[in-house]
PDB file of C-alpha atoms in Angstrom:
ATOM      1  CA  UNK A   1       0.430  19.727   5.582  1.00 76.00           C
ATOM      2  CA  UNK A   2       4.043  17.627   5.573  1.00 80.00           C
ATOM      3  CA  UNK A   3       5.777  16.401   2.668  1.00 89.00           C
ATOM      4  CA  UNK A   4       7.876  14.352   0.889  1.00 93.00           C
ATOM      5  CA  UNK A   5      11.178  17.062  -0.093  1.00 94.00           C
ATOM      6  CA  UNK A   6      13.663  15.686  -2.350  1.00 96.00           C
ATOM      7  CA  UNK A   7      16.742  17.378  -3.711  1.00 96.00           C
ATOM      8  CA  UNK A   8      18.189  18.052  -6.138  1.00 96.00           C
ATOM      9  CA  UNK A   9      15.127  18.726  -8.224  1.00 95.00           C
ATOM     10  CA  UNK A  10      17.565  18.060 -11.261  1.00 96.00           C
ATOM     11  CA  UNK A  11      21.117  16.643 -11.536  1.00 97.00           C
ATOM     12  CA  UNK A  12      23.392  15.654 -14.215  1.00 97.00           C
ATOM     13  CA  UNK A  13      25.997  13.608 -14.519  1.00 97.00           C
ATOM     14  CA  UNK A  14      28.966  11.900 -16.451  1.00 97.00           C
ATOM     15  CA  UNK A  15      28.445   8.061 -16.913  1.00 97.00           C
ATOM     16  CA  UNK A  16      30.636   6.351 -14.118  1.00 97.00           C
ATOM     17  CA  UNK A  17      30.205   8.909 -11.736  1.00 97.00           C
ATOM     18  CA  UNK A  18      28.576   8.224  -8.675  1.00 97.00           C
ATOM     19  CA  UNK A  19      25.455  10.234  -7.387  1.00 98.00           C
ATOM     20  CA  UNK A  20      23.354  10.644  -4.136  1.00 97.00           C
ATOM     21  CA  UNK A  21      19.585  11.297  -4.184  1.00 98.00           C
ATOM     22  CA  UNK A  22      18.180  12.811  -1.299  1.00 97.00           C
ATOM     23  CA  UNK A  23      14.724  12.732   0.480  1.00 97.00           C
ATOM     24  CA  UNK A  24      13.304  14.106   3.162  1.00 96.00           C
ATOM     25  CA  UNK A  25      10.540  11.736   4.459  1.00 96.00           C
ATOM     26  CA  UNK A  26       7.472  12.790   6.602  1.00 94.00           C
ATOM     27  CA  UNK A  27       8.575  12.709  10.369  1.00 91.00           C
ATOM     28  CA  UNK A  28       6.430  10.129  11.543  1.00 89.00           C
ATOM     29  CA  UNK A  29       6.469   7.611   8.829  1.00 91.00           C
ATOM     30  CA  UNK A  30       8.078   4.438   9.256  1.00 89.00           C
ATOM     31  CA  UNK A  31       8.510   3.138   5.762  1.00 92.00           C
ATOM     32  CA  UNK A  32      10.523   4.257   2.912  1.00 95.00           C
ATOM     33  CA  UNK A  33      10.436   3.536  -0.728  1.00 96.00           C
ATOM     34  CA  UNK A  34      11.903   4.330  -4.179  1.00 98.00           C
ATOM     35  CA  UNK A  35      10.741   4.342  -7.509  1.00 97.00           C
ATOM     36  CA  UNK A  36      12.130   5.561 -10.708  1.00 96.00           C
ATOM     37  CA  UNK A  37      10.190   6.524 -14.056  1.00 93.00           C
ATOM     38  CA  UNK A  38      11.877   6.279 -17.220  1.00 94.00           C
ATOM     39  CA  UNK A  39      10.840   8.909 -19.997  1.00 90.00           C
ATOM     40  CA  UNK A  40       7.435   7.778 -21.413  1.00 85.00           C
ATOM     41  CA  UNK A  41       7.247   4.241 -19.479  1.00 88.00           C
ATOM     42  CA  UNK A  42       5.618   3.380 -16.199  1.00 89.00           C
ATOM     43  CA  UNK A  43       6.644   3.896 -12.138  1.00 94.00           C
ATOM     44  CA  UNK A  44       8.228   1.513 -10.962  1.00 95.00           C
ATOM     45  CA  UNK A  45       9.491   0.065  -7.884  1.00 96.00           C
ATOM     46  CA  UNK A  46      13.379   0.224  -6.903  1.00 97.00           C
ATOM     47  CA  UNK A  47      13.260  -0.605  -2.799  1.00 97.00           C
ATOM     48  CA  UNK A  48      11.198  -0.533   0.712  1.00 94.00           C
ATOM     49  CA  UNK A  49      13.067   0.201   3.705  1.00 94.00           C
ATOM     50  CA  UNK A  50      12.087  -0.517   6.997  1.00 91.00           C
ATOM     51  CA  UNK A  51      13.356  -0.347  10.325  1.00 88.00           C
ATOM     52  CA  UNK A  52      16.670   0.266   9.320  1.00 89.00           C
ATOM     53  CA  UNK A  53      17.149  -2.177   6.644  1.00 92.00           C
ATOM     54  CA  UNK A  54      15.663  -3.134   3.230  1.00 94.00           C
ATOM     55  CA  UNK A  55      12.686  -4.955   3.342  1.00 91.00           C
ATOM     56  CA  UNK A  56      11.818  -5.871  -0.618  1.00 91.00           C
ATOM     57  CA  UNK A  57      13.906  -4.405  -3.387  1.00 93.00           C
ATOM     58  CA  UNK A  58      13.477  -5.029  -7.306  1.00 94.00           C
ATOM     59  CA  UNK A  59      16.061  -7.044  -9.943  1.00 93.00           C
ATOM     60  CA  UNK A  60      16.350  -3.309 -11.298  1.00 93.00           C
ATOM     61  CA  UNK A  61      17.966  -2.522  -7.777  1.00 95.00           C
ATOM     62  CA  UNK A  62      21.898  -4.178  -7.762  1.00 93.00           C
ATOM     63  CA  UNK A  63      24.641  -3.976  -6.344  1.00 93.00           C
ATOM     64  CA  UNK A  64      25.334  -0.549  -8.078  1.00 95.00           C
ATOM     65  CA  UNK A  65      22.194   0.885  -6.062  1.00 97.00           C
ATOM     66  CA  UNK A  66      22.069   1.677  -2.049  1.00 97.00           C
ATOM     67  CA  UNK A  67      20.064   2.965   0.449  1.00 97.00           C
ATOM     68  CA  UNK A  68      20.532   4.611   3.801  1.00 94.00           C
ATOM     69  CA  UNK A  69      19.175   6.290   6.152  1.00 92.00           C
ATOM     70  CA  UNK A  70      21.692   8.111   8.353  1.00 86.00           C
ATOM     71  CA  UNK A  71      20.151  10.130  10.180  1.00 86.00           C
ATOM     72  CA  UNK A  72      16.551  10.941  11.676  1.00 77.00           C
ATOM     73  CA  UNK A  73      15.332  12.442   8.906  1.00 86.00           C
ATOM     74  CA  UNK A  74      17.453  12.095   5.590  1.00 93.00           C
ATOM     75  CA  UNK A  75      17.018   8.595   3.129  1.00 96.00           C
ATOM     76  CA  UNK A  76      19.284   8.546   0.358  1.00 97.00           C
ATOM     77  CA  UNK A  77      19.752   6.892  -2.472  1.00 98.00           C
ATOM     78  CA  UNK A  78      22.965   5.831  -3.942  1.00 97.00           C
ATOM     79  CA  UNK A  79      24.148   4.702  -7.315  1.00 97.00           C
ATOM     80  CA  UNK A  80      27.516   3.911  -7.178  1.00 96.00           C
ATOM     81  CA  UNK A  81      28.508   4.374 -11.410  1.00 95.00           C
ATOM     82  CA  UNK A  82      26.053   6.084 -13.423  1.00 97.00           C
ATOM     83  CA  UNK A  83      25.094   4.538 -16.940  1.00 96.00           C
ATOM     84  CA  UNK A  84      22.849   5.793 -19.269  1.00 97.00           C
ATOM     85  CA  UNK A  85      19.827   3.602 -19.061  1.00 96.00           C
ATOM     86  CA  UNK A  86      19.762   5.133 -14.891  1.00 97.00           C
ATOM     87  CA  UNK A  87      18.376   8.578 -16.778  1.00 98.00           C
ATOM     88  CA  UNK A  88      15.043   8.959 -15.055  1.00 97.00           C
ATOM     89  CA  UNK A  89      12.890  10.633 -12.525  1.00 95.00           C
ATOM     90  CA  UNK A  90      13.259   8.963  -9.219  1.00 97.00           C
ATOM     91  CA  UNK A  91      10.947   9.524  -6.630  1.00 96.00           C
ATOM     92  CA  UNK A  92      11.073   8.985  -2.965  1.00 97.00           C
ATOM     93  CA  UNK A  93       7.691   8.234  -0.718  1.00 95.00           C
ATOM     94  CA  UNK A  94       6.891   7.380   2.582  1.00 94.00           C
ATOM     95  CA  UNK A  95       4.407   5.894   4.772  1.00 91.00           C
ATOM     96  CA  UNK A  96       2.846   5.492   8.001  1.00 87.00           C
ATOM     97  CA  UNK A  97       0.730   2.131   7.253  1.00 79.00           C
ATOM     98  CA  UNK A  98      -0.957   2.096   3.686  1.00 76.00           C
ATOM     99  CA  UNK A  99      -0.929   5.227   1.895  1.00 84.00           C
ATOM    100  CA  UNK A 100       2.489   6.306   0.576  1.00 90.00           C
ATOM    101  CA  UNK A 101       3.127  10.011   0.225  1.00 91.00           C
ATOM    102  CA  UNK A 102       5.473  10.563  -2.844  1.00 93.00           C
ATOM    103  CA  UNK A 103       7.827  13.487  -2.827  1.00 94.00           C
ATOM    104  CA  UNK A 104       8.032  15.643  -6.473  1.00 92.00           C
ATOM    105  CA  UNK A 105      11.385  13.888  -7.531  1.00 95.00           C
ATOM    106  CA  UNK A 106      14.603  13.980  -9.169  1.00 97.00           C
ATOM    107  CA  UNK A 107      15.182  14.339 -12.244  1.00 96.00           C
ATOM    108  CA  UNK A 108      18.711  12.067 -13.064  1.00 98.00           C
ATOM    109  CA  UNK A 109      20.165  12.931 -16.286  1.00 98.00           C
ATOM    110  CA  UNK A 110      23.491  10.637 -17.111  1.00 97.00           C
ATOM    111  CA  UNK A 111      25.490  11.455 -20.456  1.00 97.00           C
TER     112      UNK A 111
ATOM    113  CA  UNK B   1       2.819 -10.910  -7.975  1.00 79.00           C
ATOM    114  CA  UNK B   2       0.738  -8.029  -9.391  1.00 86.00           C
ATOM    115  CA  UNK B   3      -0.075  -6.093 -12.455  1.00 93.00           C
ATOM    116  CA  UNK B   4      -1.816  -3.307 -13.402  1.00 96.00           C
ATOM    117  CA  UNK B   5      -3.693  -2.130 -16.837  1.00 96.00           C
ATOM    118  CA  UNK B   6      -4.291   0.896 -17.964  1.00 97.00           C
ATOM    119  CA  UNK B   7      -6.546   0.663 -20.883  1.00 92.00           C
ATOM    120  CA  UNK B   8      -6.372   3.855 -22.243  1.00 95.00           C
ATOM    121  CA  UNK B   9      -3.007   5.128 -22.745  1.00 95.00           C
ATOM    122  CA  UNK B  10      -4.692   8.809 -23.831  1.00 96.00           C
ATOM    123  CA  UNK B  11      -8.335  10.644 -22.918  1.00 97.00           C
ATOM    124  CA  UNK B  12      -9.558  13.364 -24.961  1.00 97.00           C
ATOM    125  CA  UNK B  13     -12.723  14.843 -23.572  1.00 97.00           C
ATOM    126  CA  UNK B  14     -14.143  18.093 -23.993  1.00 97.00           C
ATOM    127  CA  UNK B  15     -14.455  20.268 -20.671  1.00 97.00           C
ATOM    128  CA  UNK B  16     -17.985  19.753 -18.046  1.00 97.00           C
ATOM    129  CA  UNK B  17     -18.189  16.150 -19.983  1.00 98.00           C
ATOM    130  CA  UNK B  18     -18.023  12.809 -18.168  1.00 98.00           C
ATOM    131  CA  UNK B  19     -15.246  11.056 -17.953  1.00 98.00           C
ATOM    132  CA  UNK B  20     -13.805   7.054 -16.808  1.00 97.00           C
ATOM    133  CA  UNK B  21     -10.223   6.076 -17.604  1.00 98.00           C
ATOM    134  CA  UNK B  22     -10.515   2.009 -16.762  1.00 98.00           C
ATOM    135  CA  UNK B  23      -7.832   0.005 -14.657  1.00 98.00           C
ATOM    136  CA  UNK B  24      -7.779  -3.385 -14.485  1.00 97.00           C
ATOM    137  CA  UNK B  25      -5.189  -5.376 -12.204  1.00 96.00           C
ATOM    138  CA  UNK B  26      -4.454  -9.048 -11.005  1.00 94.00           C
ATOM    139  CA  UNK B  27      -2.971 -10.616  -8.144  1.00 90.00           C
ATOM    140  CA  UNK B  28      -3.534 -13.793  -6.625  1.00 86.00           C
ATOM    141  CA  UNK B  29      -3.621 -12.066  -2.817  1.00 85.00           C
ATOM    142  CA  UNK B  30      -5.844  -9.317  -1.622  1.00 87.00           C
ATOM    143  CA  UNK B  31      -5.143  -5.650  -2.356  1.00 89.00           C
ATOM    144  CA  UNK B  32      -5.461  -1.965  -1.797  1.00 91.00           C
ATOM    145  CA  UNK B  33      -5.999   0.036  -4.919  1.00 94.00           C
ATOM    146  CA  UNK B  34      -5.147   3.863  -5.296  1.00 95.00           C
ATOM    147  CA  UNK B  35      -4.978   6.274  -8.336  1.00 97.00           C
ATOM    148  CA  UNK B  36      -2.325   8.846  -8.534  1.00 96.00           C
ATOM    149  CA  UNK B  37      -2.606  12.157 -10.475  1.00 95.00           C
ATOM    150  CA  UNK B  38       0.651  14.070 -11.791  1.00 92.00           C
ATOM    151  CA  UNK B  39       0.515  16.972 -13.137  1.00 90.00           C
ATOM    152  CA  UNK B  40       3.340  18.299 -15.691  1.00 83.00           C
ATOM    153  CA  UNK B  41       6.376  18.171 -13.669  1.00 76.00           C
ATOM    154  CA  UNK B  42       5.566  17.520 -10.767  1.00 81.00           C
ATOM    155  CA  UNK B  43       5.260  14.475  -7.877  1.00 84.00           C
ATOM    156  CA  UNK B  44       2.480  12.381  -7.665  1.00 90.00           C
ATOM    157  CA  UNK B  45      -0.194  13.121  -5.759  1.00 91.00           C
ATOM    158  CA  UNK B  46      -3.101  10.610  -4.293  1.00 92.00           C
ATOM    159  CA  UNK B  47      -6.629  11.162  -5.551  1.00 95.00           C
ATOM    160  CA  UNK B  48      -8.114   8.840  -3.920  1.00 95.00           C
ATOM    161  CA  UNK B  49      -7.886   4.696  -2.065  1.00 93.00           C
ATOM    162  CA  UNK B  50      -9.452   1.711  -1.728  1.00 93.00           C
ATOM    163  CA  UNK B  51      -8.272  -0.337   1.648  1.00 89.00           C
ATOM    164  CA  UNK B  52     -11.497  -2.468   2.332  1.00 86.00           C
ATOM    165  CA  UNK B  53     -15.540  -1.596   3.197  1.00 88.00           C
ATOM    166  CA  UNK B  54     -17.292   0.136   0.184  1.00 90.00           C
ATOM    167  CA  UNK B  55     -16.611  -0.094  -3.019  1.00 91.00           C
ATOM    168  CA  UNK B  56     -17.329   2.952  -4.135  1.00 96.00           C
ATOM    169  CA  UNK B  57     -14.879   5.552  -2.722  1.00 96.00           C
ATOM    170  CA  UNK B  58     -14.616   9.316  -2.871  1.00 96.00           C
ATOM    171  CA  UNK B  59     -11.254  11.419  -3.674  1.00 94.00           C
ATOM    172  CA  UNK B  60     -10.260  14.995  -4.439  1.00 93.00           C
ATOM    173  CA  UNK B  61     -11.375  17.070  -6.889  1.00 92.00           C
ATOM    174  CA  UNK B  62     -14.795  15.393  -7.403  1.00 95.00           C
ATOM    175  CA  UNK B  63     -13.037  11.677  -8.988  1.00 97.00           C
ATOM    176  CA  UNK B  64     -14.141   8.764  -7.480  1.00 97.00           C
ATOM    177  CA  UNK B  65     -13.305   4.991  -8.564  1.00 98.00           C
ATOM    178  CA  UNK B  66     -15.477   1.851  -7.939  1.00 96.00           C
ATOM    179  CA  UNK B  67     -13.655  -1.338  -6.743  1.00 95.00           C
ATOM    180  CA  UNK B  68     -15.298  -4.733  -8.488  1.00 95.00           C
ATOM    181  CA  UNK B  69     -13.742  -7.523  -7.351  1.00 91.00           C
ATOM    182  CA  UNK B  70     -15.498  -9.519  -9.856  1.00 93.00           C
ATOM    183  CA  UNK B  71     -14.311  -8.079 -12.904  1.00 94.00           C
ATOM    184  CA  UNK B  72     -10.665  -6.639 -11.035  1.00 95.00           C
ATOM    185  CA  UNK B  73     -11.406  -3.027 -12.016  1.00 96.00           C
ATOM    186  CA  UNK B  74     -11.191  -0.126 -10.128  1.00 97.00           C
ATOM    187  CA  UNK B  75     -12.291   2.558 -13.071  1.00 98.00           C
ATOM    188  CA  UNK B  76     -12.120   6.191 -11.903  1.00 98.00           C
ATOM    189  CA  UNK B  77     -14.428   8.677 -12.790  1.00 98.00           C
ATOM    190  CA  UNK B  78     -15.739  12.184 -12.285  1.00 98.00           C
ATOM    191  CA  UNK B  79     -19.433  13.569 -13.718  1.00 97.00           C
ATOM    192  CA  UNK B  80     -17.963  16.856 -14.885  1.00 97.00           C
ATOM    193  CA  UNK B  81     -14.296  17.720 -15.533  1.00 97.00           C
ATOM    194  CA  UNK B  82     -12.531  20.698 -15.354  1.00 97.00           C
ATOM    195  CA  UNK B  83      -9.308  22.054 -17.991  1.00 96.00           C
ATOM    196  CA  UNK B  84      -7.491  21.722 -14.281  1.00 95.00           C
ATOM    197  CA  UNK B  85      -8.269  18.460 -14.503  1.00 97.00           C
ATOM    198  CA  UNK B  86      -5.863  17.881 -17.420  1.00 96.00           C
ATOM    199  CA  UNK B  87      -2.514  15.485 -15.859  1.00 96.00           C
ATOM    200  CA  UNK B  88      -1.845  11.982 -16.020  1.00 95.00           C
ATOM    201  CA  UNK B  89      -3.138   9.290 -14.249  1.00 97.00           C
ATOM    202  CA  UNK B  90      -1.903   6.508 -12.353  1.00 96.00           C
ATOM    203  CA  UNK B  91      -4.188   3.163 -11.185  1.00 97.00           C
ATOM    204  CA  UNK B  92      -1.719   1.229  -8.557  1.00 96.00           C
ATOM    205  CA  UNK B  93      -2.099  -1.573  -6.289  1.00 94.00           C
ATOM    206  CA  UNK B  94      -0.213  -3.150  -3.191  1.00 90.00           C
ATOM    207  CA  UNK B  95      -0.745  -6.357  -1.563  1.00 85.00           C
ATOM    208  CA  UNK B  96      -2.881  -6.242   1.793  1.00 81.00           C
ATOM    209  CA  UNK B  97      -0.363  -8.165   3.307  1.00 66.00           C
ATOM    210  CA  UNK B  98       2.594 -10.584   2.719  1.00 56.00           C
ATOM    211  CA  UNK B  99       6.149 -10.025   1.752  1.00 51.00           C
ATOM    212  CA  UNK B 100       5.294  -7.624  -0.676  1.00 51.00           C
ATOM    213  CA  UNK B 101       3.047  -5.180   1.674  1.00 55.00           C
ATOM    214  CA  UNK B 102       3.867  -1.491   0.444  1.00 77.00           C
ATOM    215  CA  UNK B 103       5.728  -2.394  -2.727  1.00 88.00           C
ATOM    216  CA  UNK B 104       3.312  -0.281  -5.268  1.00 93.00           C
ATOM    217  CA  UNK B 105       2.571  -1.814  -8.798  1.00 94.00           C
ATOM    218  CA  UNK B 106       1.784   0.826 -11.233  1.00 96.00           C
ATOM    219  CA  UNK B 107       0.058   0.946 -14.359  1.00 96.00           C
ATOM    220  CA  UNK B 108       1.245   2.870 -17.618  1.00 94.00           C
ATOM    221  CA  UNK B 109      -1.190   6.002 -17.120  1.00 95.00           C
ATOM    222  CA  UNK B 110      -3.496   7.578 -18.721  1.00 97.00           C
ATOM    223  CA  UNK B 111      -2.982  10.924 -20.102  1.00 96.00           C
ATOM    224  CA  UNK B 112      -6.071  13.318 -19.675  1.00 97.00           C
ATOM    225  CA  UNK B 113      -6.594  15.722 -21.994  1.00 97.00           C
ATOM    226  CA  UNK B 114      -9.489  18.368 -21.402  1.00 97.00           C
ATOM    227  CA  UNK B 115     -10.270  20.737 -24.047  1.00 96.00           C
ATOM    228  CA  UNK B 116     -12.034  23.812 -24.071  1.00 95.00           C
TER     229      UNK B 116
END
């Protein structure tokens, strides 16, 4: 059955620094999302992305976050300086129409 | 805009028991509901949806969830549950349509504990 990859599994990093999350969506899907989960609080929603440009994103998701998709089959997520509060599991999904197929996440650690 | 409640925030329940952890959510469109399982460290995985017709809807692993559009609940349950059964639980919901279609609105999950 295809899935939702997404590497690194865990990464750590110095506050400031910039980082890349990567995802490997399901081949056929159209639409692209991330979430994040801080420690002990609830999934939520970061951005959609659709067509080849963002379609909804969240007030958590500024100018310090970015998406892409630059190729066929990567979607990345960006955050251009690292603070602490961005310490959480972020997972990619994507979608055909309604159901959303979540990959197993990364795990962002920022000190 | 949508929300979602969890009600429980933790389960205990002993194992071949019954079992319903409760979601309520609002929104002021129509909506597809879903619960989401994760189990320790790992992605989340679907259990089971509601998109439209019945309101009672099968999933995985013997859970099912009714959809009352009355009361906003979608409350998921399964007759007998298993130690594998122990994860957490996630109610979410999307709009049908609009602006916001895809965009998923958890709720806080519920933390199933099944003892032996």
């Amino acid at each position: 059955e295809p899935e939702v990859t997404q590497t690194p599994s865990h990464q750590v990093t110095q506050m400031g620094q910039e980082v890349i999350l990567r995802c490997v969506p399901i081949s056929n899907h159209l639409y692209f999302y991330w979430y994040r989960q801080i420690l002990g609080q609830k999934v939520e929603f970061l951005v959609s992305f659709y067509n080849n440009e963002i379609s909804e994103k969240s007030e958590i998701f500024d100018d310090q976050f970015s998406v892409e998709r630059p190729d066929g089959s990567n979607f990345t997520l960006k955050i251009r300086s690292t603070k602490l509060e961005d310490s959480a599991m972020y997972f990619c999904a994507s979608s055909r129409v309604s159901q959303q197929y979540f990959g197993p996440g990364t795990r962002l650690t920022v000190t | 805009a949508q929300s979602v409640t969890q009600l429980d925030s933790q389960v205990p329940v002993f194992e071949e028991a019954p079992v319903e952890l409760r979601c309520n959510y609002s929104s002021s469109v129509s909506v597809y509901l879903f619960w989401y399982v994760q189990y320790p460290n790992q992605g989340l995985q679907l259990l089971l949806k509601y998109l439209s017709g019945s309101t009672l809807v099968k999933g995985i692993n013997g859970f099912e969830a009714e959809f009352n559009k009355s009361q906003t609940s979608f409350h998921l349950r399964k007759p007998s549950v298993h130690i594998s059964d122990t994860a957490e639980y996630f109610c979410a919901v999307t709009e049908s349509g609009g602006t916001s279609y895809g965009k998923l609105t958890f709720g806080q999950g519920t933390i199933l504990t099944v003892h032996p």
